[in-house]
Structures are given as C-alpha cells and as structure tokens.
N, CA, C and O atoms as a Tinker XYZ file with bonds, in Angstrom:
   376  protein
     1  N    173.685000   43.003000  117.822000    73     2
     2  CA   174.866000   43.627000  118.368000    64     1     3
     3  C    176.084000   42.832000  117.908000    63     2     4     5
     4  O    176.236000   41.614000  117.818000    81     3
     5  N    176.869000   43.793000  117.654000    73     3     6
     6  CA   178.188000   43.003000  117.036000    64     5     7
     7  C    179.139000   42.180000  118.118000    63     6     8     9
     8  O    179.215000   42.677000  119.241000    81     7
     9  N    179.645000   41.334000  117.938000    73     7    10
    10  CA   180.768000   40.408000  118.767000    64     9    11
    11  C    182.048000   40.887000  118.307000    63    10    12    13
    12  O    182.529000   40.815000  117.176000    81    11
    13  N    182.591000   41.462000  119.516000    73    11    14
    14  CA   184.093000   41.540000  119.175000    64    13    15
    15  C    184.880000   40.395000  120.219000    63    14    16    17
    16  O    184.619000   40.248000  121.413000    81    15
    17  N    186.019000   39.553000  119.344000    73    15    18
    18  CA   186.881000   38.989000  119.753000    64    17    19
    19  C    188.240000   39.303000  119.820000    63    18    20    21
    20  O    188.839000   39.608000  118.788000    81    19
    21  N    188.916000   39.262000  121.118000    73    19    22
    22  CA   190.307000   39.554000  121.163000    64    21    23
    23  C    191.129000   38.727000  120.914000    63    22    24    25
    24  O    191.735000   38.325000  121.908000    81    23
    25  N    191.375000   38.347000  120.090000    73    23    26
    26  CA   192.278000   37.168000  119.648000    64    25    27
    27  C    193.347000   37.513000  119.395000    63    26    28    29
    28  O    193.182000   38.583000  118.810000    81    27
    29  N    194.492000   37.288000  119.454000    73    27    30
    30  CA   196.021000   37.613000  119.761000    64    29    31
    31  C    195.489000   39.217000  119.184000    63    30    32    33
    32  O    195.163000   39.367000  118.007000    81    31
    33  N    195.461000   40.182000  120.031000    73    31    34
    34  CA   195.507000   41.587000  120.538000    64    33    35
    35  C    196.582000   41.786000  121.369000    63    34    36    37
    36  O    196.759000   40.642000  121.789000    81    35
    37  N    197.204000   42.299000  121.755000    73    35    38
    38  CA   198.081000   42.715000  122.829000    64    37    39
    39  C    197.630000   43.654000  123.430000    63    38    40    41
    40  O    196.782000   44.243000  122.761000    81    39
    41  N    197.854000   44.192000  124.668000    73    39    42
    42  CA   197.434000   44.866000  125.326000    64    41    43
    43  C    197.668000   46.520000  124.844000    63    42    44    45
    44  O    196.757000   47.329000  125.025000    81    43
    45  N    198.550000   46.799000  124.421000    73    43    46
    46  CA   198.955000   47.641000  123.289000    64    45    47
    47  C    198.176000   48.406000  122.097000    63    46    48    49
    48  O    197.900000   49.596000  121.942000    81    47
    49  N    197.867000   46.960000  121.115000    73    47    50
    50  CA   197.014000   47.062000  120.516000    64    49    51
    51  C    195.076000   47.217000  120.886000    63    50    52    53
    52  O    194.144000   47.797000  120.329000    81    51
    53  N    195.263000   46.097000  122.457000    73    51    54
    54  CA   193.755000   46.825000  122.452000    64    53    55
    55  C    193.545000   48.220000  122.575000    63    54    56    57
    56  O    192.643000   48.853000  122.026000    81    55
    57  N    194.705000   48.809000  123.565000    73    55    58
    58  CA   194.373000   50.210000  124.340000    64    57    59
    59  C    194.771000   51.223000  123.223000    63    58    60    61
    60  O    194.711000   52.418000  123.513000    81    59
    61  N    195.153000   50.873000  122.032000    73    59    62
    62  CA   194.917000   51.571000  120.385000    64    61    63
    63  C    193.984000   51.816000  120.025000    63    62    64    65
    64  O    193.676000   52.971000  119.732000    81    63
    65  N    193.006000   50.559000  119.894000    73    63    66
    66  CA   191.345000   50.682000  119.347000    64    65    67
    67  C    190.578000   51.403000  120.306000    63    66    68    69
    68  O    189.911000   52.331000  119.848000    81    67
    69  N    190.529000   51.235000  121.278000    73    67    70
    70  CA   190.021000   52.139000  122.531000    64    69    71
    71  C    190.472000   53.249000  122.428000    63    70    72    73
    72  O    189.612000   53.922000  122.996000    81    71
    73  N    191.429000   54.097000  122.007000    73    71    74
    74  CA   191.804000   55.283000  122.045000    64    73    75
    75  C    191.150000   56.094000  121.000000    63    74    76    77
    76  O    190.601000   57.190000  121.117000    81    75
    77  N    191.356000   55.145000  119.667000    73    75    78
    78  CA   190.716000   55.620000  118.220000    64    77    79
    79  C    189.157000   55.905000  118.338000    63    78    80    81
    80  O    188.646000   56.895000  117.814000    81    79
    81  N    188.329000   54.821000  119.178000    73    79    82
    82  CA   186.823000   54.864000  119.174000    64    81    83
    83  C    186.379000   55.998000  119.927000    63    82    84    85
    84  O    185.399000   56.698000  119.671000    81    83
    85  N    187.430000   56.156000  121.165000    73    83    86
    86  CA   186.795000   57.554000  121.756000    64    85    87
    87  C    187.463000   58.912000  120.957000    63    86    88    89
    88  O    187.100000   60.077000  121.122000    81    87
    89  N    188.213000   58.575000  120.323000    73    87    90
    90  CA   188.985000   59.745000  119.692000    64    89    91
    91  C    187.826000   60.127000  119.013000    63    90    92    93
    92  O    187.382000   61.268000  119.143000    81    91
    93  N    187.293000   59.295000  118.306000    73    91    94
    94  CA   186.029000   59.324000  116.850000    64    93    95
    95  C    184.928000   59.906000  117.380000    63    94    96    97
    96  O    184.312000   60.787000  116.781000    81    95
    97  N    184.555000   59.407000  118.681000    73    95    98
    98  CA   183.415000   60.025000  119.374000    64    97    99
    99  C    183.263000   61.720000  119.618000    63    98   100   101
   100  O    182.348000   62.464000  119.264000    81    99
   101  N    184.617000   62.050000  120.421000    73    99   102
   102  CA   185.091000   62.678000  121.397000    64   101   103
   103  C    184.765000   64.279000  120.025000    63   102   104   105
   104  O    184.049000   65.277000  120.100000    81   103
   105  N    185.669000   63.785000  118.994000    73   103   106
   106  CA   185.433000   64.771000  117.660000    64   105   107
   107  C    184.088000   65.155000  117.508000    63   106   108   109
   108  O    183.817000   66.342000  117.685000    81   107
   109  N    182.898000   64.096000  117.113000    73   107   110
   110  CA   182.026000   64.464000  117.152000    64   109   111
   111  C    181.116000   64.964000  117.961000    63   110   112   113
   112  O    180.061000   65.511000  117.641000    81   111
   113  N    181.692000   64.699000  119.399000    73   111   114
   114  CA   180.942000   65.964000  120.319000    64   113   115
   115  C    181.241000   66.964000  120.010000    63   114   116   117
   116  O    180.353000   67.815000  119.968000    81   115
   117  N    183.022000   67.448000  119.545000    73   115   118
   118  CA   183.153000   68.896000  119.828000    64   117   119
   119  C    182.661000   69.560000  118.070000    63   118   120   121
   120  O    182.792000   70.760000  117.832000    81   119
   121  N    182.165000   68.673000  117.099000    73   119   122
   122  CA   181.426000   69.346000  116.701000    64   121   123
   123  C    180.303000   70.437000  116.567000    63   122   124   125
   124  O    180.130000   71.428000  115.858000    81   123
   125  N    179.511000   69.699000  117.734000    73   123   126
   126  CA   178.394000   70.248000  118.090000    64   125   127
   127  C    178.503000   71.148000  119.519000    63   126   128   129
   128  O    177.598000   71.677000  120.166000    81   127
   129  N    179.445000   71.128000  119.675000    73   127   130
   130  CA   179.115000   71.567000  121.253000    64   129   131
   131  C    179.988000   73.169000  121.167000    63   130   132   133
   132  O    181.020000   73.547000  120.613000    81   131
   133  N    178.983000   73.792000  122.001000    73   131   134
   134  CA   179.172000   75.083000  121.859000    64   133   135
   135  C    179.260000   75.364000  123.565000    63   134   136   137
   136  O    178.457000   75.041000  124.440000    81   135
   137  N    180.440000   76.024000  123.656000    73   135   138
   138  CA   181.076000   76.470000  124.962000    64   137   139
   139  C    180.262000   77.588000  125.476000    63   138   140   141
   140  O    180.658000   78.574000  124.853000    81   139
   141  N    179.392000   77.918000  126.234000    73   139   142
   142  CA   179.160000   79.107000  126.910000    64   141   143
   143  C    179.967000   80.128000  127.975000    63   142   144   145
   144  O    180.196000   79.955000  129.172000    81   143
   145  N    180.419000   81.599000  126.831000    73   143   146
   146  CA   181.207000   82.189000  128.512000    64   145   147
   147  C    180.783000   82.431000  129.511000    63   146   148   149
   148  O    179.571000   82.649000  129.497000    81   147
   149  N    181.461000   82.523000  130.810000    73   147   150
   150  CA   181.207000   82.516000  131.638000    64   149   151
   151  C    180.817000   84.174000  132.196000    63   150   152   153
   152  O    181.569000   85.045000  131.760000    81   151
   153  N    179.646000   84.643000  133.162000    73   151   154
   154  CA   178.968000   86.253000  132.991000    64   153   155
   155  C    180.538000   86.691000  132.989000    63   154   156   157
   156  O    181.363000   85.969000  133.550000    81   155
   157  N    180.921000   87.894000  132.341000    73   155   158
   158  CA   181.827000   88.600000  133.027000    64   157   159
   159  C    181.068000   89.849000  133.244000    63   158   160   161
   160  O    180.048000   90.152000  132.626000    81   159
   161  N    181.881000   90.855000  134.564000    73   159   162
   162  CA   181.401000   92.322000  134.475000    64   161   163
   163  C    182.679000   92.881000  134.642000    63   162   164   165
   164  O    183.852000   92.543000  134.803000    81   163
   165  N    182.047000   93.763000  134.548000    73   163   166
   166  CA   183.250000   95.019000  134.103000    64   165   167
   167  C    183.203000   96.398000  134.756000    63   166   168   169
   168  O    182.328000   97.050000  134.187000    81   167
   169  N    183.734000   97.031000  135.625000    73   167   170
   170  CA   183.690000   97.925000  136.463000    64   169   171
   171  C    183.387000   99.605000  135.228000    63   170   172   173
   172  O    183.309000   99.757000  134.009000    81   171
   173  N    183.333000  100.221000  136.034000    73   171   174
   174  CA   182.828000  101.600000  135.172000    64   173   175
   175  C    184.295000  101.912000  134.088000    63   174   176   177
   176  O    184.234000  102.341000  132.936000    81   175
   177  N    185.478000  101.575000  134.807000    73   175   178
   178  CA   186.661000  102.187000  134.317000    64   177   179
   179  C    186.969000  101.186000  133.161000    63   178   180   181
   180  O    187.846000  101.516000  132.363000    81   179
   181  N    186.222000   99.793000  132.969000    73   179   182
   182  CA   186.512000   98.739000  132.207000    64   181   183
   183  C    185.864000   98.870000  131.088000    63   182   184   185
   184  O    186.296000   98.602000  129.967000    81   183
   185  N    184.392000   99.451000  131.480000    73   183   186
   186  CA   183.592000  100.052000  130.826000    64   185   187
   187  C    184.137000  100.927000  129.173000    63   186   188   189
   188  O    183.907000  100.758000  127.976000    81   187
   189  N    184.923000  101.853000  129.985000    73   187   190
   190  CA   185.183000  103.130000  129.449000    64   189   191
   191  C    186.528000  102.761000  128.583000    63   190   192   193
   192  O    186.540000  103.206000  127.435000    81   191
   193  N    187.318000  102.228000  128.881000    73   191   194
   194  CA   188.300000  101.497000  128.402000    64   193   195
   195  C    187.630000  100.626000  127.104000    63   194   196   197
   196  O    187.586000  100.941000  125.915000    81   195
   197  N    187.277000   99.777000  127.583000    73   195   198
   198  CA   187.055000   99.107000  126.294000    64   197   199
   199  C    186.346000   99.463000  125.260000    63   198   200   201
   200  O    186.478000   98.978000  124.137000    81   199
   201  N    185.483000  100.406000  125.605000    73   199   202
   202  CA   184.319000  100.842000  124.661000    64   201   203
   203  C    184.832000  102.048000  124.001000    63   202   204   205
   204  O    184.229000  102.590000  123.074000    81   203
   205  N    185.921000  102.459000  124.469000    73   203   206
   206  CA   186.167000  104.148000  123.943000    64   205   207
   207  C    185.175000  105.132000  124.068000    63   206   208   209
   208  O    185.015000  105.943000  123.156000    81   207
   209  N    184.097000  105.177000  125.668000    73   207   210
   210  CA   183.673000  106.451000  125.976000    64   209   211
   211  C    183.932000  106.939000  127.253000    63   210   212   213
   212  O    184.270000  106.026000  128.007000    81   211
   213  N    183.902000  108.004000  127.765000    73   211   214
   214  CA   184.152000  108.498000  129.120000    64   213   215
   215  C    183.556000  108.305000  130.014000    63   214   216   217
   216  O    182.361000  108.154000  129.760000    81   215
   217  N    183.973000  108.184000  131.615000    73   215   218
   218  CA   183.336000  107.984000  132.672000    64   217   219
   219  C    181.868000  108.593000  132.710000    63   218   220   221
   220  O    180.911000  107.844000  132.909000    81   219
   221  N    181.718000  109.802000  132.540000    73   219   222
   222  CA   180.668000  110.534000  132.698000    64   221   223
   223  C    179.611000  109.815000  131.504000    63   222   224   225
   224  O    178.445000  109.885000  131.892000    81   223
   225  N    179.724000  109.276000  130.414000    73   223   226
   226  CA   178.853000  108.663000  129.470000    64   225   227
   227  C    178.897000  107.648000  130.298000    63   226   228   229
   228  O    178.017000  107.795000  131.146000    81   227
   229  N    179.609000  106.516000  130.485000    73   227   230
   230  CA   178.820000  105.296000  131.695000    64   229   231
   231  C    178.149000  105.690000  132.370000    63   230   232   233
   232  O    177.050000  105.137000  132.406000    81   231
   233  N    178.372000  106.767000  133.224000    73   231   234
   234  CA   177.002000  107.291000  133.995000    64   233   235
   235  C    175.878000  107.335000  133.598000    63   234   236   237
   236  O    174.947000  106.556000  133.800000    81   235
   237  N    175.945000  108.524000  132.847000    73   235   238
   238  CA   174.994000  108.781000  131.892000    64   237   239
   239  C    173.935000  107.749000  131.722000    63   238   240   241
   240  O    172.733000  107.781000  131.987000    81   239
   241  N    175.042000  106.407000  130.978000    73   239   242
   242  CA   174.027000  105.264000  130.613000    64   241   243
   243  C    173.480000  104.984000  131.550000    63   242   244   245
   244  O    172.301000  104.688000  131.360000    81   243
   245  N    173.978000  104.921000  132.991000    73   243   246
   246  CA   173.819000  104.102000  133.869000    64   245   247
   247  C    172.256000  104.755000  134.327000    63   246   248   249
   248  O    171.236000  104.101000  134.112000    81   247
   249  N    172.214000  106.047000  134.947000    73   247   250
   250  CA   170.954000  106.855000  135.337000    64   249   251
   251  C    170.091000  106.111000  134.207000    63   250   252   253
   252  O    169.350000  105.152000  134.421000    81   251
   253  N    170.363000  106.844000  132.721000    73   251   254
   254  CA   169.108000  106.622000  131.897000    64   253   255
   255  C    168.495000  104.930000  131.269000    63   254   256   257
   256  O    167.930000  104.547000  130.245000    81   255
   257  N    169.046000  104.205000  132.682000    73   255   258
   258  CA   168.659000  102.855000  132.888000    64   257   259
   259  C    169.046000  102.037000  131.340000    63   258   260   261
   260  O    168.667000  100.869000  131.252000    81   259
   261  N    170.015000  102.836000  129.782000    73   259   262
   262  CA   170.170000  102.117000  129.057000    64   261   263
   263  C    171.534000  100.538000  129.555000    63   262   264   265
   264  O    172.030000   99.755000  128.744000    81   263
   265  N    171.668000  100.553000  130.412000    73   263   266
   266  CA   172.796000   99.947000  130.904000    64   265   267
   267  C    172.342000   99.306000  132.268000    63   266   268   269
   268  O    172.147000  100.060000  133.222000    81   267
   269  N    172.152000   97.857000  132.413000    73   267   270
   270  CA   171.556000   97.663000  134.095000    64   269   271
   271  C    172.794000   97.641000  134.766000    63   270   272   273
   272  O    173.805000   97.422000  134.099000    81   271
   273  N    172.898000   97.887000  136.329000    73   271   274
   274  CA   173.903000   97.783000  137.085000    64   273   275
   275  C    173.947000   96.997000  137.937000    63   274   276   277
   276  O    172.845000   96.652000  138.365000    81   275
   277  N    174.885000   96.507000  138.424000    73   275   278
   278  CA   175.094000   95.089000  139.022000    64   277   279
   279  C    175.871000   95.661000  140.400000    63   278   280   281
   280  O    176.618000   96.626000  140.237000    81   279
   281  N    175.727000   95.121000  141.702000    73   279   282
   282  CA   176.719000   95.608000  142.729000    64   281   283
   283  C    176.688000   95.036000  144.083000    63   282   284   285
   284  O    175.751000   94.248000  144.203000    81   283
   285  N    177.249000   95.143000  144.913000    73   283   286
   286  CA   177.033000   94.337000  146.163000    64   285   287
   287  C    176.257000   95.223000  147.096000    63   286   288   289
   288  O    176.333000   96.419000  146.812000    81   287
   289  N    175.597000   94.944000  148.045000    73   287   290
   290  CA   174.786000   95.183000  148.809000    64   289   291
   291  C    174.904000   95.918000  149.806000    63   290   292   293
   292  O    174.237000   95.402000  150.702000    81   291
   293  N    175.531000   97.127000  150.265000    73   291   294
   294  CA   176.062000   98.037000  151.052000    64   293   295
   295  C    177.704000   98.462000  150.574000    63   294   296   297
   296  O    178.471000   99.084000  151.310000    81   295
   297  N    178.026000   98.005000  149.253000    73   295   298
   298  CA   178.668000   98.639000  148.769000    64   297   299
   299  C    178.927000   99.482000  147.512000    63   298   300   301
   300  O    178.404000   99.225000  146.427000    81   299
   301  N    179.488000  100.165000  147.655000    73   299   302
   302  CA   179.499000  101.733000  146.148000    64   301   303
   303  C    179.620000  101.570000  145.108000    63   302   304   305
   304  O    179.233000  102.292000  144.190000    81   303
   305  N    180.428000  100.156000  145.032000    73   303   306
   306  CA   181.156000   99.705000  143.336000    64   305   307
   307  C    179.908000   99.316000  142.531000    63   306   308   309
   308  O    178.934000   98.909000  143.164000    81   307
   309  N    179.849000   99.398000  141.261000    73   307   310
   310  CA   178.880000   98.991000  140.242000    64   309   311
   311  C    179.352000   98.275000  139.290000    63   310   312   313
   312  O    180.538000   98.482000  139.034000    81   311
   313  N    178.919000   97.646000  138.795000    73   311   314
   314  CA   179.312000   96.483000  137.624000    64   313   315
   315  C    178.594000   96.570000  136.855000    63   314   316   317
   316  O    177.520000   97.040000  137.231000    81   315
   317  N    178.687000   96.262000  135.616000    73   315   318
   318  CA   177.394000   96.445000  134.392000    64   317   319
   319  C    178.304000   94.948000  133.773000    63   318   320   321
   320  O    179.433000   94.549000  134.058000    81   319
   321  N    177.355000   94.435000  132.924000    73   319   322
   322  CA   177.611000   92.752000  132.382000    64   321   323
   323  C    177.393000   92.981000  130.904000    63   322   324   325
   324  O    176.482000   93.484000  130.246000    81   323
   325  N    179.173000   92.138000  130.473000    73   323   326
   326  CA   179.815000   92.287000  129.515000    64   325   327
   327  C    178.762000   91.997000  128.382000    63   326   328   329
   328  O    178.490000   92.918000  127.611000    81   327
   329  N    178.211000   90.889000  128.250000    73   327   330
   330  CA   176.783000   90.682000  127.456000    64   329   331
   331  C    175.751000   91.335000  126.743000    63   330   332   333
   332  O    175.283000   91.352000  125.604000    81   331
   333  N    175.558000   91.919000  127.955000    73   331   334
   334  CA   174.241000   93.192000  128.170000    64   333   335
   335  C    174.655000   94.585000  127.553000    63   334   336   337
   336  O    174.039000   95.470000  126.960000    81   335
   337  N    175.841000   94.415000  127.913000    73   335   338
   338  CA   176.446000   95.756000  126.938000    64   337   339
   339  C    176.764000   95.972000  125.809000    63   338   340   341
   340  O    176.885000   97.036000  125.202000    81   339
   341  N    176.986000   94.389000  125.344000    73   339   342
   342  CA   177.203000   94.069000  123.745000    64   341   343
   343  C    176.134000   93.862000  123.383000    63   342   344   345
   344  O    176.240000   93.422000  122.239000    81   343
   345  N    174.905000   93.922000  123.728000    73   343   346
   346  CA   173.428000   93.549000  123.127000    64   345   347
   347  C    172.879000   94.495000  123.350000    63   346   348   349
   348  O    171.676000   94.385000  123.115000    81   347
   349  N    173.295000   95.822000  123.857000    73   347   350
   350  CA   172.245000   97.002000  123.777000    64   349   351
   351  C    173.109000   97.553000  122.463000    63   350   352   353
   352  O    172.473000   98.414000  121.855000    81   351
   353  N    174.135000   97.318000  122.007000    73   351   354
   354  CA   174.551000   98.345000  121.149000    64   353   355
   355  C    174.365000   97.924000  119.638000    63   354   356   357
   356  O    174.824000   96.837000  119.288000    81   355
   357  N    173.800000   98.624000  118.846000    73   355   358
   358  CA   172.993000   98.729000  117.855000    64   357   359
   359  C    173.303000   99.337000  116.221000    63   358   360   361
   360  O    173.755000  100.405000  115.808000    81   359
   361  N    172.963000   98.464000  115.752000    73   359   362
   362  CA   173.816000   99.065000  114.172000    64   361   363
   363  C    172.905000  100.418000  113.696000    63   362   364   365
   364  O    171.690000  100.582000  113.581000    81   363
   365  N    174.090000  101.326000  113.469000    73   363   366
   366  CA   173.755000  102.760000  112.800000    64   365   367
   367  C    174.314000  102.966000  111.015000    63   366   368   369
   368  O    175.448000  102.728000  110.601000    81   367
   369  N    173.163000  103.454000  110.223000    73   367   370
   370  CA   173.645000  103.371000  109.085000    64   369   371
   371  C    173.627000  101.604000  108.379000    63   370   372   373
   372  O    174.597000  101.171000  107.758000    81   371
   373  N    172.698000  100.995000  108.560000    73   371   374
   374  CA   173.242000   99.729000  108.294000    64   373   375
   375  C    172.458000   99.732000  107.250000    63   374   376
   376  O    172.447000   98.770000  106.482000    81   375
C-alpha cells in the first residue's frame, strides 16, 4: 500500500486532491451505471393521447386482455403501465 505524505500541502491544496480522486471515481461509476425509471401509468385518456388511438381501442385492448390493467380497489379508474405498453407493441413490415 502506498504512503502518502502531507508535507507542506495546505489545506486548499489537500481538499484539491480529494476532490480530483472522487471526481475520477465518481466518472467511472456513471459510466456504468444505468438509471432505472421509475413504473409510470397512464390513465385511459393518457393512453389515447400518447399513442394516437381512441378511447374505445383502449378498451378494446383492455377486455381482449392485450393490455393488463392496474387500479385501486373499490375504485372505477384504470391504469395500464407505461412499460407494458411499450413492450406489447410490435414491429410490422420489418
């Protein structure tokens, strides 16, 4: 293991080298490191919006179980997950 000596350093200068070594580190984490998003869902109307199809096609999906639905427990609203919706949809013509 290496010996480091502080010999006329200033306090200045140490809290320099300390900044640089984690700087050096800090880079090479965010090399590797891959952020996961966080679930989002998206209501039927968010659905339809973003995707460019109509309410009645979210349905649609929704009955013919291509789409799972997400919702609270004595209540009406449905959610389908942003993910799940980008991974059922499928290249045509490819």
């Amino acid at each position: 293991m290496a010996t480091i000596q502080f010999i006329q350093y200033s306090p200045e200068q140490l809290q320099s080298e300390i900044n640089s070594g984690i700087k050096i580190q800090l880079d090479e984490f965010l090399k590797h490191f891959k952020s996961v998003p966080p679930n989002e869902y998206l209501s039927r109307n968010q659905v339809s919006e973003r995707y460019g199809i109509c309410l009645k096609t979210v349905d649609n999906y929704r009955k013919s179980k291509i789409l799972k639905v997400y919702g609270m427990e004595g209540s009406n609203r449905v959610f389908f997950l942003r993910s799940e919706i980008e991974a059922s949809l499928k290249l045509i013509n490819g």
